[in-house]
PDB file of C-alpha atoms in Angstrom:
ATOM      1  CA  UNK A   1     197.733 -64.979 -12.935  1.00 42.00           C
ATOM      2  CA  UNK A   2     199.580 -67.794 -15.295  1.00 46.00           C
ATOM      3  CA  UNK A   3     203.057 -66.647 -16.246  1.00 47.00           C
ATOM      4  CA  UNK A   4     203.171 -67.277 -19.980  1.00 47.00           C
ATOM      5  CA  UNK A   5     206.873 -69.032 -21.260  1.00 48.00           C
ATOM      6  CA  UNK A   6     207.460 -69.030 -24.671  1.00 47.00           C
ATOM      7  CA  UNK A   7     207.171 -72.470 -26.858  1.00 50.00           C
ATOM      8  CA  UNK A   8     209.151 -75.410 -25.606  1.00 49.00           C
ATOM      9  CA  UNK A   9     212.371 -76.011 -27.982  1.00 55.00           C
ATOM     10  CA  UNK A  10     214.893 -78.104 -26.487  1.00 82.00           C
ATOM     11  CA  UNK A  11     215.349 -82.148 -26.052  1.00 93.00           C
ATOM     12  CA  UNK A  12     213.177 -83.651 -23.389  1.00 97.00           C
ATOM     13  CA  UNK A  13     212.996 -87.629 -22.261  1.00 97.00           C
ATOM     14  CA  UNK A  14     209.497 -88.292 -22.477  1.00 97.00           C
ATOM     15  CA  UNK A  15     208.231 -91.117 -20.156  1.00 97.00           C
ATOM     16  CA  UNK A  16     204.731 -92.298 -18.798  1.00 95.00           C
ATOM     17  CA  UNK A  17     203.535 -92.940 -15.905  1.00 93.00           C
ATOM     18  CA  UNK A  18     200.512 -95.141 -15.851  1.00 89.00           C
ATOM     19  CA  UNK A  19     198.537 -93.209 -18.973  1.00 90.00           C
ATOM     20  CA  UNK A  20     200.043 -89.858 -18.106  1.00 94.00           C
ATOM     21  CA  UNK A  21     202.746 -88.477 -20.132  1.00 96.00           C
ATOM     22  CA  UNK A  22     205.525 -86.435 -18.675  1.00 97.00           C
ATOM     23  CA  UNK A  23     208.772 -84.675 -20.524  1.00 97.00           C
ATOM     24  CA  UNK A  24     211.865 -83.852 -18.497  1.00 97.00           C
ATOM     25  CA  UNK A  25     214.684 -81.454 -20.115  1.00 96.00           C
ATOM     26  CA  UNK A  26     216.979 -84.165 -21.785  1.00 96.00           C
ATOM     27  CA  UNK A  27     220.016 -82.261 -19.797  1.00 95.00           C
ATOM     28  CA  UNK A  28     218.693 -83.302 -16.373  1.00 96.00           C
ATOM     29  CA  UNK A  29     217.680 -87.227 -17.390  1.00 96.00           C
ATOM     30  CA  UNK A  30     220.786 -88.388 -16.318  1.00 94.00           C
ATOM     31  CA  UNK A  31     219.264 -92.111 -17.195  1.00 95.00           C
ATOM     32  CA  UNK A  32     216.799 -94.683 -16.960  1.00 97.00           C
ATOM     33  CA  UNK A  33     217.048 -97.618 -14.544  1.00 97.00           C
ATOM     34  CA  UNK A  34     215.565-101.025 -12.986  1.00 96.00           C
ATOM     35  CA  UNK A  35     215.458-100.254  -9.129  1.00 94.00           C
ATOM     36  CA  UNK A  36     216.200-102.562  -6.359  1.00 93.00           C
ATOM     37  CA  UNK A  37     214.039-103.301  -3.473  1.00 94.00           C
ATOM     38  CA  UNK A  38     213.213 -99.857  -2.016  1.00 96.00           C
ATOM     39  CA  UNK A  39     214.123 -98.740   1.895  1.00 96.00           C
ATOM     40  CA  UNK A  40     210.866 -97.501   3.242  1.00 95.00           C
ATOM     41  CA  UNK A  41     211.432 -93.781   4.915  1.00 94.00           C
ATOM     42  CA  UNK A  42     209.538 -93.731   8.157  1.00 95.00           C
ATOM     43  CA  UNK A  43     206.692 -90.982   7.796  1.00 93.00           C
ATOM     44  CA  UNK A  44     206.960 -89.935   4.242  1.00 93.00           C
ATOM     45  CA  UNK A  45     204.567 -89.239   2.029  1.00 94.00           C
ATOM     46  CA  UNK A  46     202.832 -91.850   0.036  1.00 92.00           C
ATOM     47  CA  UNK A  47     204.302 -90.670  -3.261  1.00 94.00           C
ATOM     48  CA  UNK A  48     207.793 -91.428  -1.679  1.00 95.00           C
ATOM     49  CA  UNK A  49     208.206 -95.032  -2.464  1.00 95.00           C
ATOM     50  CA  UNK A  50     211.366 -95.219  -0.653  1.00 96.00           C
ATOM     51  CA  UNK A  51     214.992 -94.964  -1.336  1.00 97.00           C
ATOM     52  CA  UNK A  52     217.659 -96.946  -2.903  1.00 97.00           C
ATOM     53  CA  UNK A  53     221.526 -96.699  -3.475  1.00 96.00           C
ATOM     54  CA  UNK A  54     222.678 -95.908  -6.752  1.00 95.00           C
ATOM     55  CA  UNK A  55     226.325 -95.251  -7.276  1.00 91.00           C
ATOM     56  CA  UNK A  56     227.435 -94.173  -4.276  1.00 91.00           C
ATOM     57  CA  UNK A  57     223.994 -91.851  -3.819  1.00 93.00           C
ATOM     58  CA  UNK A  58     221.323 -92.533  -2.319  1.00 96.00           C
ATOM     59  CA  UNK A  59     218.120 -91.799  -4.509  1.00 97.00           C
ATOM     60  CA  UNK A  60     214.140 -91.153  -3.296  1.00 97.00           C
ATOM     61  CA  UNK A  61     211.680 -92.676  -5.700  1.00 97.00           C
ATOM     62  CA  UNK A  62     208.881 -90.507  -6.182  1.00 96.00           C
ATOM     63  CA  UNK A  63     205.688 -92.085  -7.761  1.00 95.00           C
ATOM     64  CA  UNK A  64     204.463 -89.909 -10.334  1.00 93.00           C
ATOM     65  CA  UNK A  65     201.090 -91.347 -10.475  1.00 91.00           C
ATOM     66  CA  UNK A  66     200.580 -90.681  -6.542  1.00 93.00           C
ATOM     67  CA  UNK A  67     202.274 -87.447  -6.849  1.00 94.00           C
ATOM     68  CA  UNK A  68     199.978 -85.571  -9.266  1.00 91.00           C
ATOM     69  CA  UNK A  69     196.643 -87.375  -7.340  1.00 86.00           C
ATOM     70  CA  UNK A  70     196.002 -89.980  -9.255  1.00 82.00           C
ATOM     71  CA  UNK A  71     196.717 -94.063  -8.814  1.00 79.00           C
ATOM     72  CA  UNK A  72     200.021 -95.580  -8.084  1.00 80.00           C
ATOM     73  CA  UNK A  73     201.797 -97.654 -10.822  1.00 73.00           C
ATOM     74  CA  UNK A  74     203.880-100.787  -9.894  1.00 78.00           C
ATOM     75  CA  UNK A  75     206.841-100.222 -11.954  1.00 84.00           C
ATOM     76  CA  UNK A  76     210.314-100.643 -11.328  1.00 92.00           C
ATOM     77  CA  UNK A  77     211.487 -98.327 -13.802  1.00 95.00           C
ATOM     78  CA  UNK A  78     212.344 -94.832 -12.923  1.00 97.00           C
ATOM     79  CA  UNK A  79     214.080 -92.064 -14.949  1.00 98.00           C
ATOM     80  CA  UNK A  80     216.902 -90.339 -13.025  1.00 98.00           C
ATOM     81  CA  UNK A  81     216.639 -86.870 -12.570  1.00 97.00           C
ATOM     82  CA  UNK A  82     220.019 -85.123 -11.699  1.00 96.00           C
ATOM     83  CA  UNK A  83     220.366 -81.760 -10.645  1.00 94.00           C
ATOM     84  CA  UNK A  84     223.348 -79.916  -9.024  1.00 93.00           C
ATOM     85  CA  UNK A  85     221.923 -80.104  -5.300  1.00 90.00           C
ATOM     86  CA  UNK A  86     220.831 -84.199  -5.950  1.00 93.00           C
ATOM     87  CA  UNK A  87     219.116 -86.567  -7.811  1.00 96.00           C
ATOM     88  CA  UNK A  88     215.200 -87.991  -7.703  1.00 96.00           C
ATOM     89  CA  UNK A  89     213.985 -91.001  -9.760  1.00 97.00           C
ATOM     90  CA  UNK A  90     210.905 -90.574 -11.406  1.00 97.00           C
ATOM     91  CA  UNK A  91     208.688 -93.625 -11.889  1.00 96.00           C
ATOM     92  CA  UNK A  92     208.029 -94.611 -15.427  1.00 96.00           C
ATOM     93  CA  UNK A  93     206.081 -97.743 -17.101  1.00 94.00           C
ATOM     94  CA  UNK A  94     206.991 -96.603 -20.719  1.00 95.00           C
ATOM     95  CA  UNK A  95     210.098 -94.531 -21.865  1.00 96.00           C
ATOM     96  CA  UNK A  96     209.616 -93.187 -25.580  1.00 96.00           C
ATOM     97  CA  UNK A  97     212.808 -91.489 -25.358  1.00 95.00           C
ATOM     98  CA  UNK A  98     214.495 -88.563 -26.406  1.00 96.00           C
ATOM     99  CA  UNK A  99     212.600 -85.665 -28.763  1.00 95.00           C
ATOM    100  CA  UNK A 100     211.317 -82.283 -29.311  1.00 94.00           C
ATOM    101  CA  UNK A 101     207.888 -81.040 -27.056  1.00 94.00           C
ATOM    102  CA  UNK A 102     206.152 -78.302 -28.749  1.00 93.00           C
ATOM    103  CA  UNK A 103     203.457 -76.118 -26.921  1.00 92.00           C
ATOM    104  CA  UNK A 104     203.519 -73.160 -24.176  1.00 88.00           C
ATOM    105  CA  UNK A 105     204.613 -73.910 -21.002  1.00 90.00           C
ATOM    106  CA  UNK A 106     202.189 -72.198 -18.425  1.00 95.00           C
ATOM    107  CA  UNK A 107     202.091 -73.887 -15.188  1.00 96.00           C
ATOM    108  CA  UNK A 108     199.110 -76.726 -15.275  1.00 95.00           C
ATOM    109  CA  UNK A 109     197.674 -75.499 -11.988  1.00 94.00           C
ATOM    110  CA  UNK A 110     197.811 -72.357  -9.324  1.00 94.00           C
ATOM    111  CA  UNK A 111     198.845 -74.432  -6.428  1.00 92.00           C
ATOM    112  CA  UNK A 112     201.271 -77.989  -5.081  1.00 92.00           C
ATOM    113  CA  UNK A 113     202.734 -79.823  -7.960  1.00 94.00           C
ATOM    114  CA  UNK A 114     201.075 -78.670 -10.664  1.00 94.00           C
ATOM    115  CA  UNK A 115     202.957 -75.465 -10.661  1.00 95.00           C
ATOM    116  CA  UNK A 116     205.681 -77.287 -11.656  1.00 96.00           C
ATOM    117  CA  UNK A 117     203.987 -78.774 -14.276  1.00 97.00           C
ATOM    118  CA  UNK A 118     203.880 -77.250 -17.601  1.00 96.00           C
ATOM    119  CA  UNK A 119     201.659 -77.331 -20.727  1.00 94.00           C
ATOM    120  CA  UNK A 120     200.112 -77.654 -22.868  1.00 90.00           C
ATOM    121  CA  UNK A 121     202.549 -79.313 -24.892  1.00 94.00           C
ATOM    122  CA  UNK A 122     202.906 -82.253 -27.299  1.00 94.00           C
ATOM    123  CA  UNK A 123     205.804 -85.198 -28.177  1.00 94.00           C
ATOM    124  CA  UNK A 124     204.638 -86.369 -31.574  1.00 92.00           C
ATOM    125  CA  UNK A 125     200.988 -87.400 -30.773  1.00 93.00           C
ATOM    126  CA  UNK A 126     201.179 -87.400 -26.936  1.00 95.00           C
ATOM    127  CA  UNK A 127     199.955 -84.636 -24.528  1.00 96.00           C
ATOM    128  CA  UNK A 128     202.557 -84.456 -22.312  1.00 96.00           C
ATOM    129  CA  UNK A 129     203.257 -82.489 -19.089  1.00 96.00           C
ATOM    130  CA  UNK A 130     206.719 -80.981 -19.032  1.00 97.00           C
ATOM    131  CA  UNK A 131     208.879 -81.099 -15.710  1.00 97.00           C
ATOM    132  CA  UNK A 132     210.222 -78.500 -14.396  1.00 96.00           C
ATOM    133  CA  UNK A 133     213.249 -80.231 -12.697  1.00 96.00           C
ATOM    134  CA  UNK A 134     214.072 -77.400  -9.853  1.00 95.00           C
ATOM    135  CA  UNK A 135     210.732 -76.428  -8.970  1.00 95.00           C
ATOM    136  CA  UNK A 136     209.901 -79.886  -8.681  1.00 96.00           C
ATOM    137  CA  UNK A 137     212.986 -80.646  -6.173  1.00 95.00           C
ATOM    138  CA  UNK A 138     211.765 -77.397  -4.266  1.00 93.00           C
ATOM    139  CA  UNK A 139     208.393 -78.924  -3.471  1.00 93.00           C
ATOM    140  CA  UNK A 140     209.543 -82.205  -2.731  1.00 93.00           C
ATOM    141  CA  UNK A 141     212.138 -80.889  -0.542  1.00 89.00           C
ATOM    142  CA  UNK A 142     208.929 -79.032   1.502  1.00 84.00           C
ATOM    143  CA  UNK A 143     208.033 -81.927   2.438  1.00 68.00           C
ATOM    144  CA  UNK A 144     204.734 -81.775  -0.119  1.00 55.00           C
TER     145      UNK A 144
END
């Protein structure tokens, strides 16, 4: 059973990976970067494109398209999501900027990564999936 959360009221960094739009809480979005050539991680899932060093930290790059079951997007840009226990880079083909998001924040699916994507939500005219950064970090840490 989905847990209904209240309507979103904070600011989010809104970005796209291909034709899908996402929003991450602005306080978790550290910066948008163009990442260098990546170092592959042997045995890693396809959505983990590799890692790169940034300001003394090794950061994994996650292809959002592949993660949610879609197509890979050849983008060299990513949104750095910084959490107390580490940083993730989420691929971004377009970055719309920081804006409010309206809608409900129910999980978009019962299992897998979709438990950590919330909605239905909108940022202006765009339908967006709101990312739960802590939940996504946990999901990815479990080798998913």
